[in-house]
PDB file of C-alpha atoms and ligand atoms in Angstrom:
ATOM      1  CA  MET A 120     -38.947  49.650 -85.775  1.00  0.00           C
ATOM      2  CA  THR A 121     -37.845  48.991 -82.222  1.00  0.00           C
ATOM      3  CA  THR A 122     -34.635  49.151 -80.255  1.00  0.00           C
ATOM      4  CA  ARG A 123     -33.851  47.064 -77.225  1.00  0.00           C
ATOM      5  CA  SER A 124     -31.449  47.573 -74.333  1.00  0.00           C
ATOM      6  CA  LEU A 125     -28.784  44.869 -74.088  1.00  0.00           C
ATOM      7  CA  PHE A 126     -25.874  44.374 -71.678  1.00  0.00           C
ATOM      8  CA  VAL A 127     -27.420  46.695 -69.162  1.00  0.00           C
ATOM      9  CA  THR A 128     -25.309  48.159 -66.341  1.00  0.00           C
ATOM     10  CA  ARG A 129     -27.273  48.532 -63.129  1.00  0.00           C
ATOM     11  CA  LEU A 130     -26.789  50.859 -60.188  1.00  0.00           C
ATOM     12  CA  TYR A 131     -28.476  50.085 -56.864  1.00  0.00           C
ATOM     13  CA  GLU A 132     -29.469  52.969 -54.637  1.00  0.00           C
ATOM     14  CA  ALA A 133     -31.069  52.931 -51.184  1.00  0.00           C
ATOM     15  CA  ASP A 134     -31.474  55.290 -48.271  1.00  0.00           C
ATOM     16  CA  LEU A 135     -30.252  53.673 -45.047  1.00  0.00           C
ATOM     17  CA  THR A 136     -31.594  56.485 -42.869  1.00  0.00           C
ATOM     18  CA  GLY A 137     -33.756  54.890 -40.211  1.00  0.00           C
ATOM     19  CA  SER A 138     -32.503  51.352 -40.935  1.00  0.00           C
ATOM     20  CA  ARG A 139     -31.849  49.298 -37.813  1.00  0.00           C
ATOM     21  CA  GLY A 140     -28.082  48.876 -37.593  1.00  0.00           C
ATOM     22  CA  PHE A 141     -27.238  52.156 -39.318  1.00  0.00           C
ATOM     23  CA  ASP A 142     -26.546  55.428 -37.536  1.00  0.00           C
ATOM     24  CA  ALA A 143     -24.599  57.883 -39.687  1.00  0.00           C
ATOM     25  CA  GLY A 144     -23.599  60.083 -36.742  1.00  0.00           C
ATOM     26  CA  GLU A 145     -22.247  57.232 -34.631  1.00  0.00           C
ATOM     27  CA  LEU A 146     -20.450  55.614 -37.565  1.00  0.00           C
ATOM     28  CA  SER A 147     -18.945  58.935 -38.512  1.00  0.00           C
ATOM     29  CA  SER A 148     -17.583  59.581 -34.995  1.00  0.00           C
ATOM     30  CA  ALA A 149     -16.196  56.036 -34.886  1.00  0.00           C
ATOM     31  CA  ALA A 150     -14.554  56.623 -38.283  1.00  0.00           C
ATOM     32  CA  ARG A 151     -12.953  59.861 -37.063  1.00  0.00           C
ATOM     33  CA  ASP A 152     -11.680  58.196 -33.883  1.00  0.00           C
ATOM     34  CA  ILE A 153     -10.099  55.391 -35.884  1.00  0.00           C
ATOM     35  CA  ALA A 154      -8.571  57.895 -38.315  1.00  0.00           C
ATOM     36  CA  ASP A 155      -7.004  59.796 -35.407  1.00  0.00           C
ATOM     37  CA  GLN A 156      -5.412  56.632 -34.007  1.00  0.00           C
ATOM     38  CA  ASP A 157      -4.370  54.817 -37.189  1.00  0.00           C
ATOM     39  CA  LEU A 158      -0.833  56.049 -37.792  1.00  0.00           C
ATOM     40  CA  ALA A 159      -0.192  53.464 -40.528  1.00  0.00           C
ATOM     41  CA  GLY A 160      -3.257  54.689 -42.408  1.00  0.00           C
ATOM     42  CA  GLN A 161      -2.249  58.328 -41.990  1.00  0.00           C
ATOM     43  CA  THR A 162       1.202  57.504 -43.334  1.00  0.00           C
ATOM     44  CA  TRP A 163      -0.223  55.562 -46.270  1.00  0.00           C
ATOM     45  CA  ALA A 164      -2.509  58.470 -47.173  1.00  0.00           C
ATOM     46  CA  ARG A 165       0.384  60.915 -47.028  1.00  0.00           C
ATOM     47  CA  ASP A 166       2.728  58.693 -49.066  1.00  0.00           C
ATOM     48  CA  ASN A 167       0.084  58.000 -51.704  1.00  0.00           C
ATOM     49  CA  GLY A 168      -1.240  61.515 -52.188  1.00  0.00           C
ATOM     50  CA  TYR A 169      -4.639  60.790 -50.643  1.00  0.00           C
ATOM     51  CA  GLY A 170      -5.996  64.110 -49.385  1.00  0.00           C
ATOM     52  CA  GLY A 171      -7.383  62.999 -46.065  1.00  0.00           C
ATOM     53  CA  TYR A 172      -7.503  59.566 -44.511  1.00  0.00           C
ATOM     54  CA  THR A 173      -8.405  56.080 -45.671  1.00  0.00           C
ATOM     55  CA  SER A 174      -8.131  52.823 -43.758  1.00  0.00           C
ATOM     56  CA  TYR A 175      -8.059  50.908 -47.075  1.00  0.00           C
ATOM     57  CA  ALA A 176      -4.412  49.851 -46.843  1.00  0.00           C
ATOM     58  CA  SER A 177      -3.976  49.711 -43.076  1.00  0.00           C
ATOM     59  CA  LEU A 178      -7.005  48.065 -41.383  1.00  0.00           C
ATOM     60  CA  ASN A 179      -8.989  44.987 -42.318  1.00  0.00           C
ATOM     61  CA  ASP A 180     -10.862  44.450 -39.060  1.00  0.00           C
ATOM     62  CA  LEU A 181     -13.438  47.238 -38.765  1.00  0.00           C
ATOM     63  CA  THR A 182     -16.293  44.783 -38.167  1.00  0.00           C
ATOM     64  CA  ARG A 183     -14.378  43.246 -35.238  1.00  0.00           C
ATOM     65  CA  ARG A 184     -13.030  46.538 -33.954  1.00  0.00           C
ATOM     66  CA  ASP A 185     -16.437  48.114 -33.322  1.00  0.00           C
ATOM     67  CA  SER A 186     -19.871  46.480 -33.325  1.00  0.00           C
ATOM     68  CA  LEU A 187     -21.248  49.525 -35.170  1.00  0.00           C
ATOM     69  CA  PHE A 188     -19.470  48.307 -38.285  1.00  0.00           C
ATOM     70  CA  ASP A 189     -20.657  44.756 -37.782  1.00  0.00           C
ATOM     71  CA  HIS A 190     -24.254  45.964 -37.504  1.00  0.00           C
ATOM     72  CA  LEU A 191     -23.722  47.873 -40.722  1.00  0.00           C
ATOM     73  CA  ARG A 192     -22.375  44.699 -42.355  1.00  0.00           C
ATOM     74  CA  LYS A 193     -25.671  42.958 -41.682  1.00  0.00           C
ATOM     75  CA  VAL A 194     -27.577  45.843 -43.265  1.00  0.00           C
ATOM     76  CA  LEU A 195     -25.279  45.755 -46.298  1.00  0.00           C
ATOM     77  CA  ASP A 196     -25.578  41.962 -46.591  1.00  0.00           C
ATOM     78  CA  SER A 197     -29.308  42.238 -47.192  1.00  0.00           C
ATOM     79  CA  HIS A 198     -28.966  45.001 -49.780  1.00  0.00           C
ATOM     80  CA  VAL A 199     -26.190  43.161 -51.630  1.00  0.00           C
ATOM     81  CA  LYS A 200     -28.312  40.017 -51.681  1.00  0.00           C
ATOM     82  CA  ALA A 201     -31.198  41.986 -53.173  1.00  0.00           C
ATOM     83  CA  PHE A 202     -28.930  43.562 -55.794  1.00  0.00           C
ATOM     84  CA  ALA A 203     -27.362  40.219 -56.762  1.00  0.00           C
ATOM     85  CA  GLY A 204     -30.913  38.978 -57.296  1.00  0.00           C
ATOM     86  CA  GLU A 205     -31.722  41.978 -59.505  1.00  0.00           C
ATOM     87  CA  LEU A 206     -28.618  41.119 -61.531  1.00  0.00           C
ATOM     88  CA  PHE A 207     -29.677  37.462 -61.865  1.00  0.00           C
ATOM     89  CA  MET A 208     -26.287  36.394 -60.506  1.00  0.00           C
ATOM     90  CA  ASP A 209     -26.201  32.618 -60.357  1.00  0.00           C
ATOM     91  CA  CYS A 210     -23.835  32.246 -57.419  1.00  0.00           C
ATOM     92  CA  GLY A 211     -23.670  31.417 -53.736  1.00  0.00           C
ATOM     93  CA  ARG A 212     -23.975  33.975 -50.995  1.00  0.00           C
ATOM     94  CA  LEU A 213     -21.753  36.999 -51.524  1.00  0.00           C
ATOM     95  CA  LYS A 214     -19.681  37.930 -48.474  1.00  0.00           C
ATOM     96  CA  LEU A 215     -18.152  41.172 -47.332  1.00  0.00           C
ATOM     97  CA  ASP A 216     -14.421  40.875 -47.903  1.00  0.00           C
ATOM     98  CA  SER A 217     -13.322  44.424 -47.186  1.00  0.00           C
ATOM     99  CA  LEU A 218     -14.754  47.550 -45.614  1.00  0.00           C
ATOM    100  CA  TRP A 219     -12.865  50.796 -45.198  1.00  0.00           C
ATOM    101  CA  ILE A 220     -13.176  54.427 -44.133  1.00  0.00           C
ATOM    102  CA  ASN A 221     -12.722  57.386 -46.492  1.00  0.00           C
ATOM    103  CA  ILE A 222     -12.300  60.892 -45.089  1.00  0.00           C
ATOM    104  CA  LEU A 223     -11.807  63.236 -48.017  1.00  0.00           C
ATOM    105  CA  ASN A 224     -10.542  66.691 -47.088  1.00  0.00           C
ATOM    106  CA  PRO A 225     -11.673  69.881 -48.858  1.00  0.00           C
ATOM    107  CA  GLY A 226     -10.059  70.074 -52.306  1.00  0.00           C
ATOM    108  CA  ALA A 227      -9.030  66.405 -52.327  1.00  0.00           C
ATOM    109  CA  VAL A 228      -9.845  63.904 -55.099  1.00  0.00           C
ATOM    110  CA  HIS A 229      -9.875  60.147 -55.470  1.00  0.00           C
ATOM    111  CA  SER A 230      -8.851  59.342 -59.030  1.00  0.00           C
ATOM    112  CA  GLY A 231     -10.548  56.798 -61.313  1.00  0.00           C
ATOM    113  CA  HIS A 232     -10.263  53.138 -60.354  1.00  0.00           C
ATOM    114  CA  ILE A 233     -12.028  49.778 -60.297  1.00  0.00           C
ATOM    115  CA  HIS A 234     -12.115  47.245 -57.453  1.00  0.00           C
ATOM    116  CA  PRO A 235     -10.355  44.125 -58.801  1.00  0.00           C
ATOM    117  CA  GLY A 236     -11.067  40.743 -57.274  1.00  0.00           C
ATOM    118  CA  SER A 237     -14.616  41.411 -56.122  1.00  0.00           C
ATOM    119  CA  VAL A 238     -18.128  41.096 -57.498  1.00  0.00           C
ATOM    120  CA  ILE A 239     -20.139  43.950 -56.005  1.00  0.00           C
ATOM    121  CA  SER A 240     -18.722  47.151 -54.552  1.00  0.00           C
ATOM    122  CA  GLY A 241     -20.372  50.104 -52.968  1.00  0.00           C
ATOM    123  CA  THR A 242     -20.277  53.102 -50.709  1.00  0.00           C
ATOM    124  CA  VAL A 243     -22.451  54.436 -47.921  1.00  0.00           C
ATOM    125  CA  TYR A 244     -22.231  58.117 -47.030  1.00  0.00           C
ATOM    126  CA  LEU A 245     -21.864  59.441 -43.481  1.00  0.00           C
ATOM    127  CA  GLU A 246     -21.043  63.139 -43.878  1.00  0.00           C
ATOM    128  CA  ILE A 247     -21.928  65.052 -47.016  1.00  0.00           C
ATOM    129  CA  PRO A 248     -21.394  68.762 -46.432  1.00  0.00           C
ATOM    130  CA  ASP A 249     -22.677  71.376 -48.862  1.00  0.00           C
ATOM    131  CA  LYS A 250     -20.789  71.169 -52.214  1.00  0.00           C
ATOM    132  CA  ALA A 251     -19.231  67.792 -51.362  1.00  0.00           C
ATOM    133  CA  SER A 252     -17.966  65.832 -54.390  1.00  0.00           C
ATOM    134  CA  PRO A 253     -20.349  63.664 -56.364  1.00  0.00           C
ATOM    135  CA  LEU A 254     -19.400  60.126 -57.375  1.00  0.00           C
ATOM    136  CA  ARG A 255     -18.610  59.802 -61.080  1.00  0.00           C
ATOM    137  CA  LEU A 256     -19.274  56.465 -62.783  1.00  0.00           C
ATOM    138  CA  GLU A 257     -17.879  55.660 -66.224  1.00  0.00           C
ATOM    139  CA  ASP A 258     -19.404  53.577 -69.015  1.00  0.00           C
ATOM    140  CA  PRO A 259     -17.427  50.305 -68.745  1.00  0.00           C
ATOM    141  CA  ARG A 260     -17.342  50.046 -72.547  1.00  0.00           C
ATOM    142  CA  LEU A 261     -15.422  53.304 -72.867  1.00  0.00           C
ATOM    143  CA  PRO A 262     -12.029  51.679 -73.648  1.00  0.00           C
ATOM    144  CA  MET A 263     -13.671  49.970 -76.660  1.00  0.00           C
ATOM    145  CA  MET A 264     -15.347  53.100 -78.006  1.00  0.00           C
ATOM    146  CA  MET A 265     -12.393  54.251 -80.074  1.00  0.00           C
ATOM    147  CA  ALA A 266     -14.393  55.946 -82.835  1.00  0.00           C
ATOM    148  CA  ALA A 267     -17.699  56.485 -81.109  1.00  0.00           C
ATOM    149  CA  PRO A 268     -18.836  60.112 -81.103  1.00  0.00           C
ATOM    150  CA  LYS A 269     -19.425  61.811 -77.799  1.00  0.00           C
ATOM    151  CA  ARG A 270     -22.997  61.792 -76.596  1.00  0.00           C
ATOM    152  CA  MET A 271     -25.266  64.826 -76.757  1.00  0.00           C
ATOM    153  CA  ALA A 272     -25.359  67.023 -73.675  1.00  0.00           C
ATOM    154  CA  ASP A 273     -29.032  66.286 -73.134  1.00  0.00           C
ATOM    155  CA  ALA A 274     -28.735  62.498 -73.588  1.00  0.00           C
ATOM    156  CA  PRO A 275     -30.648  60.582 -70.923  1.00  0.00           C
ATOM    157  CA  GLU A 276     -28.694  59.081 -68.066  1.00  0.00           C
ATOM    158  CA  THR A 277     -28.799  55.610 -69.635  1.00  0.00           C
ATOM    159  CA  ASP A 278     -26.888  56.868 -72.687  1.00  0.00           C
ATOM    160  CA  ARG A 279     -24.270  59.052 -71.062  1.00  0.00           C
ATOM    161  CA  THR A 280     -20.597  58.123 -70.909  1.00  0.00           C
ATOM    162  CA  PHE A 281     -20.210  59.556 -67.405  1.00  0.00           C
ATOM    163  CA  VAL A 282     -22.883  59.726 -64.738  1.00  0.00           C
ATOM    164  CA  TYR A 283     -22.537  61.930 -61.672  1.00  0.00           C
ATOM    165  CA  LEU A 284     -24.304  60.769 -58.530  1.00  0.00           C
ATOM    166  CA  THR A 285     -25.059  63.154 -55.696  1.00  0.00           C
ATOM    167  CA  PRO A 286     -25.324  61.223 -52.432  1.00  0.00           C
ATOM    168  CA  ARG A 287     -26.896  62.404 -49.201  1.00  0.00           C
ATOM    169  CA  VAL A 288     -26.141  61.239 -45.690  1.00  0.00           C
ATOM    170  CA  GLY A 289     -27.417  57.668 -45.515  1.00  0.00           C
ATOM    171  CA  THR A 290     -27.302  57.017 -49.273  1.00  0.00           C
ATOM    172  CA  LEU A 291     -26.074  53.574 -50.275  1.00  0.00           C
ATOM    173  CA  TYR A 292     -24.852  52.880 -53.810  1.00  0.00           C
ATOM    174  CA  LEU A 293     -23.955  49.419 -55.096  1.00  0.00           C
ATOM    175  CA  TRP A 294     -22.440  48.610 -58.486  1.00  0.00           C
ATOM    176  CA  GLU A 295     -20.588  45.765 -60.139  1.00  0.00           C
ATOM    177  CA  SER A 296     -16.933  46.019 -59.181  1.00  0.00           C
ATOM    178  CA  PHE A 297     -15.650  46.364 -62.758  1.00  0.00           C
ATOM    179  CA  ILE A 298     -17.238  49.801 -63.137  1.00  0.00           C
ATOM    180  CA  ARG A 299     -14.616  52.509 -63.052  1.00  0.00           C
ATOM    181  CA  HIS A 300     -15.461  55.380 -60.733  1.00  0.00           C
ATOM    182  CA  GLU A 301     -13.858  58.439 -59.249  1.00  0.00           C
ATOM    183  CA  VAL A 302     -14.488  61.184 -56.747  1.00  0.00           C
ATOM    184  CA  PRO A 303     -13.830  64.635 -58.253  1.00  0.00           C
ATOM    185  CA  ALA A 304     -12.381  67.460 -56.139  1.00  0.00           C
ATOM    186  CA  ASN A 305     -14.262  67.994 -52.904  1.00  0.00           C
ATOM    187  CA  ALA A 306     -15.540  71.583 -53.209  1.00  0.00           C
ATOM    188  CA  ALA A 307     -16.979  71.518 -49.681  1.00  0.00           C
ATOM    189  CA  ARG A 308     -15.295  73.386 -46.843  1.00  0.00           C
ATOM    190  CA  LYS A 309     -15.550  70.290 -44.665  1.00  0.00           C
ATOM    191  CA  ASP A 310     -14.575  66.628 -44.881  1.00  0.00           C
ATOM    192  CA  ARG A 311     -16.675  64.245 -46.943  1.00  0.00           C
ATOM    193  CA  ILE A 312     -16.921  60.944 -45.042  1.00  0.00           C
ATOM    194  CA  SER A 313     -17.963  57.589 -46.433  1.00  0.00           C
ATOM    195  CA  LEU A 314     -17.456  53.855 -45.994  1.00  0.00           C
ATOM    196  CA  SER A 315     -16.636  51.714 -49.029  1.00  0.00           C
ATOM    197  CA  PHE A 316     -16.687  47.948 -49.329  1.00  0.00           C
ATOM    198  CA  ASN A 317     -16.299  44.928 -51.568  1.00  0.00           C
ATOM    199  CA  TYR A 318     -18.302  41.704 -51.706  1.00  0.00           C
ATOM    200  CA  SER A 319     -16.978  38.586 -53.324  1.00  0.00           C
TER     201      SER A 319
HETATM  202 FE1  FE2 B 201     -13.734  52.923 -55.241  1.00  0.00          FE
END
Protein backbone atom coordinates (compact mmCIF):
# COMPACT_ATOMS: atom_id res chain seq x y z
CA MET A 1 0.00 0.00 0.00
CA THR A 2 1.24 3.49 -0.76
CA THR A 3 -0.07 7.01 -0.45
CA ARG A 4 0.97 9.89 -2.63
CA SER A 5 0.89 13.65 -2.09
CA LEU A 6 -1.31 15.49 -4.59
CA PHE A 7 -2.18 19.18 -4.98
CA VAL A 8 0.80 20.21 -2.93
CA THR A 9 1.00 23.72 -1.46
CA ARG A 10 4.54 25.06 -1.42
CA LEU A 11 6.18 27.66 0.78
CA TYR A 12 9.46 29.26 -0.30
CA GLU A 13 11.87 30.40 2.37
CA ALA A 14 15.24 32.14 2.02
CA ASP A 15 17.56 34.18 4.18
CA LEU A 16 18.41 37.49 2.49
CA THR A 17 21.06 38.37 5.06
CA GLY A 18 24.23 39.16 3.16
CA SER A 19 22.47 39.37 -0.22
CA ARG A 20 23.66 42.25 -2.38
CA GLY A 21 20.80 44.74 -2.52
CA PHE A 22 19.39 43.87 0.91
CA ASP A 23 20.25 45.69 4.12
CA ALA A 24 17.64 45.17 6.84
CA GLY A 25 18.86 48.09 8.95
CA GLU A 26 18.81 50.61 6.10
CA LEU A 27 15.46 49.40 4.79
CA SER A 28 14.01 49.55 8.27
CA SER A 29 15.15 53.16 8.83
CA ALA A 30 13.79 54.12 5.40
CA ALA A 31 10.48 52.44 6.30
CA ARG A 32 10.27 54.36 9.58
CA ASP A 33 11.05 57.67 7.85
CA ILE A 34 8.32 57.07 5.29
CA ALA A 35 5.88 56.07 8.04
CA ASP A 36 6.60 59.32 9.90
CA GLN A 37 5.90 61.42 6.80
CA ASP A 38 2.97 59.55 5.25
CA LEU A 39 -0.07 61.24 6.78
CA ALA A 40 -2.49 59.48 4.41
CA GLY A 41 -1.11 56.11 5.49
CA GLN A 42 -1.30 57.04 9.17
CA THR A 43 -4.91 58.10 8.69
CA TRP A 44 -5.77 54.91 6.81
CA ALA A 45 -4.24 52.78 9.57
CA ARG A 46 -6.20 54.66 12.22
CA ASP A 47 -9.50 54.50 10.31
CA ASN A 48 -9.09 50.79 9.55
CA GLY A 49 -8.01 49.58 12.97
CA TYR A 50 -4.46 48.72 11.90
CA GLY A 51 -2.31 48.87 15.03
CA GLY A 52 0.70 50.65 13.63
CA TYR A 53 1.41 51.82 10.12
CA THR A 54 1.08 50.37 6.64
CA SER A 55 1.72 52.07 3.32
CA TYR A 56 -0.54 49.50 1.60
CA ALA A 57 -3.37 51.93 0.82
CA SER A 58 -1.43 55.17 0.51
CA LEU A 59 1.83 54.66 -1.46
CA ASN A 60 2.53 52.73 -4.63
CA ASP A 61 5.94 54.15 -5.48
CA LEU A 62 8.41 52.79 -2.93
CA THR A 63 10.79 51.53 -5.63
CA ARG A 64 10.92 55.03 -7.17
CA ARG A 65 10.96 56.85 -3.85
CA ASP A 66 14.17 55.25 -2.59
CA SER A 67 16.72 53.15 -4.48
CA LEU A 68 16.96 50.83 -1.46
CA PHE A 69 13.55 49.47 -2.37
CA ASP A 70 14.45 49.16 -6.02
CA HIS A 71 17.56 47.17 -5.12
CA LEU A 72 15.36 44.94 -3.00
CA ARG A 73 13.00 44.49 -5.97
CA LYS A 74 15.84 43.02 -8.00
CA VAL A 75 16.65 40.58 -5.19
CA LEU A 76 12.98 39.59 -4.93
CA ASP A 77 12.67 39.20 -8.72
CA SER A 78 15.27 36.44 -8.70
CA HIS A 79 13.68 34.59 -5.79
CA VAL A 80 10.19 34.84 -7.30
CA LYS A 81 11.53 33.51 -10.59
CA ALA A 82 13.08 30.55 -8.78
CA PHE A 83 9.84 29.86 -6.89
CA ALA A 84 7.70 30.08 -10.04
CA GLY A 85 10.05 27.49 -11.53
CA GLU A 86 9.62 25.23 -8.49
CA LEU A 87 5.86 25.54 -8.99
CA PHE A 88 6.14 24.64 -12.69
CA MET A 89 4.21 27.80 -13.56
CA ASP A 90 3.87 27.99 -17.32
CA CYS A 91 3.77 31.77 -17.66
CA GLY A 92 5.81 34.78 -18.68
CA ARG A 93 7.96 36.75 -16.30
CA LEU A 94 6.18 37.67 -13.09
CA LYS A 95 6.50 41.35 -12.16
CA LEU A 96 6.31 43.17 -8.88
CA ASP A 97 3.00 45.01 -8.85
CA SER A 98 2.91 46.23 -5.27
CA LEU A 99 5.29 46.57 -2.35
CA TRP A 100 4.37 48.04 1.01
CA ILE A 101 5.61 48.67 4.54
CA ASN A 102 4.10 47.07 7.65
CA ILE A 103 4.96 48.42 11.09
CA LEU A 104 3.01 46.39 13.62
CA ASN A 105 2.91 47.88 17.11
CA PRO A 106 3.02 45.77 20.30
CA GLY A 107 -0.33 44.03 20.80
CA ALA A 108 -1.50 44.67 17.23
CA VAL A 109 -2.79 41.99 14.83
CA HIS A 110 -3.36 41.70 11.11
CA SER A 111 -6.41 39.52 10.58
CA GLY A 112 -6.71 36.69 8.03
CA HIS A 113 -6.70 37.65 4.36
CA ILE A 114 -5.60 36.63 0.88
CA HIS A 115 -4.04 38.84 -1.81
CA PRO A 116 -6.54 38.87 -4.70
CA GLY A 117 -5.37 39.66 -8.21
CA SER A 118 -1.82 38.39 -7.88
CA VAL A 119 0.08 35.15 -8.40
CA ILE A 120 2.84 35.08 -5.80
CA SER A 121 2.92 37.08 -2.58
CA GLY A 122 5.47 37.30 0.14
CA THR A 123 7.06 39.13 3.01
CA VAL A 124 10.59 39.99 4.02
CA TYR A 125 11.32 40.81 7.65
CA LEU A 126 13.32 43.83 8.81
CA GLU A 127 12.79 44.00 12.58
CA ILE A 128 11.75 40.97 14.58
CA PRO A 129 12.04 41.74 18.28
CA ASP A 130 11.82 39.02 20.92
CA LYS A 131 8.27 37.53 21.04
CA ALA A 132 7.24 39.17 17.76
CA SER A 133 4.21 37.57 16.07
CA PRO A 134 4.67 34.56 13.83
CA LEU A 135 2.97 34.36 10.44
CA ARG A 136 0.05 31.92 10.38
CA LEU A 137 -0.78 30.19 7.09
CA GLU A 138 -4.06 28.33 6.59
CA ASP A 139 -4.76 25.20 4.55
CA PRO A 140 -6.46 26.64 1.43
CA ARG A 141 -8.87 23.69 1.38
CA LEU A 142 -10.27 24.59 4.80
CA PRO A 143 -13.57 26.07 3.49
CA MET A 144 -14.28 22.69 1.82
CA MET A 145 -13.48 20.58 4.88
CA MET A 146 -16.96 20.75 6.37
CA ALA A 147 -16.91 17.33 8.05
CA ALA A 148 -13.21 16.67 8.23
CA PRO A 149 -11.96 15.96 11.75
CA LYS A 150 -9.32 18.20 13.21
CA ARG A 151 -5.78 16.96 12.85
CA MET A 152 -3.80 15.42 15.70
CA ALA A 153 -1.64 17.79 17.71
CA ASP A 154 1.51 15.97 16.66
CA ALA A 155 0.64 15.82 12.94
CA PRO A 156 3.58 16.76 10.73
CA GLU A 157 3.65 20.22 9.24
CA THR A 158 2.44 18.94 5.86
CA ASP A 159 -0.80 17.69 7.43
CA ARG A 160 -1.66 20.57 9.72
CA THR A 161 -4.54 22.94 9.08
CA PHE A 162 -2.57 25.94 10.35
CA VAL A 163 1.17 26.41 10.16
CA TYR A 164 2.98 29.03 12.22
CA LEU A 165 6.18 30.44 10.75
CA THR A 166 8.73 32.20 12.91
CA PRO A 167 10.75 34.63 10.79
CA ARG A 168 14.07 36.21 11.67
CA VAL A 169 15.51 39.46 10.38
CA GLY A 170 16.28 38.83 6.71
CA THR A 171 13.83 35.94 6.28
CA LEU A 172 11.92 35.92 3.00
CA TYR A 173 8.74 33.88 2.60
CA LEU A 174 6.92 33.43 -0.70
CA TRP A 175 3.58 31.69 -1.21
CA GLU A 176 0.84 31.53 -3.80
CA SER A 177 -1.42 34.53 -3.31
CA PHE A 178 -4.58 32.48 -2.68
CA ILE A 179 -3.24 31.19 0.64
CA ARG A 180 -4.99 32.85 3.54
CA HIS A 181 -2.63 34.15 6.20
CA GLU A 182 -2.69 36.29 9.30
CA VAL A 183 -0.41 37.86 11.84
CA PRO A 184 -1.52 37.06 15.41
CA ALA A 185 -1.10 39.60 18.22
CA ASN A 186 2.41 41.00 18.43
CA ALA A 187 3.57 39.95 21.92
CA ALA A 188 6.85 41.86 21.55
CA ARG A 189 7.44 45.12 23.39
CA LYS A 190 8.67 46.71 20.17
CA ASP A 191 7.42 47.15 16.61
CA ARG A 192 7.59 44.25 14.19
CA ILE A 193 8.63 45.62 10.78
CA SER A 194 8.28 43.90 7.43
CA LEU A 195 7.79 44.58 3.73
CA SER A 196 5.09 42.70 1.83
CA PHE A 197 4.58 42.45 -1.91
CA ASN A 198 2.62 40.94 -4.76
CA TYR A 199 3.81 39.62 -8.12
CA SER A 200 1.48 39.17 -11.03
FE1 LIG B 1 -0.87 39.56 3.60
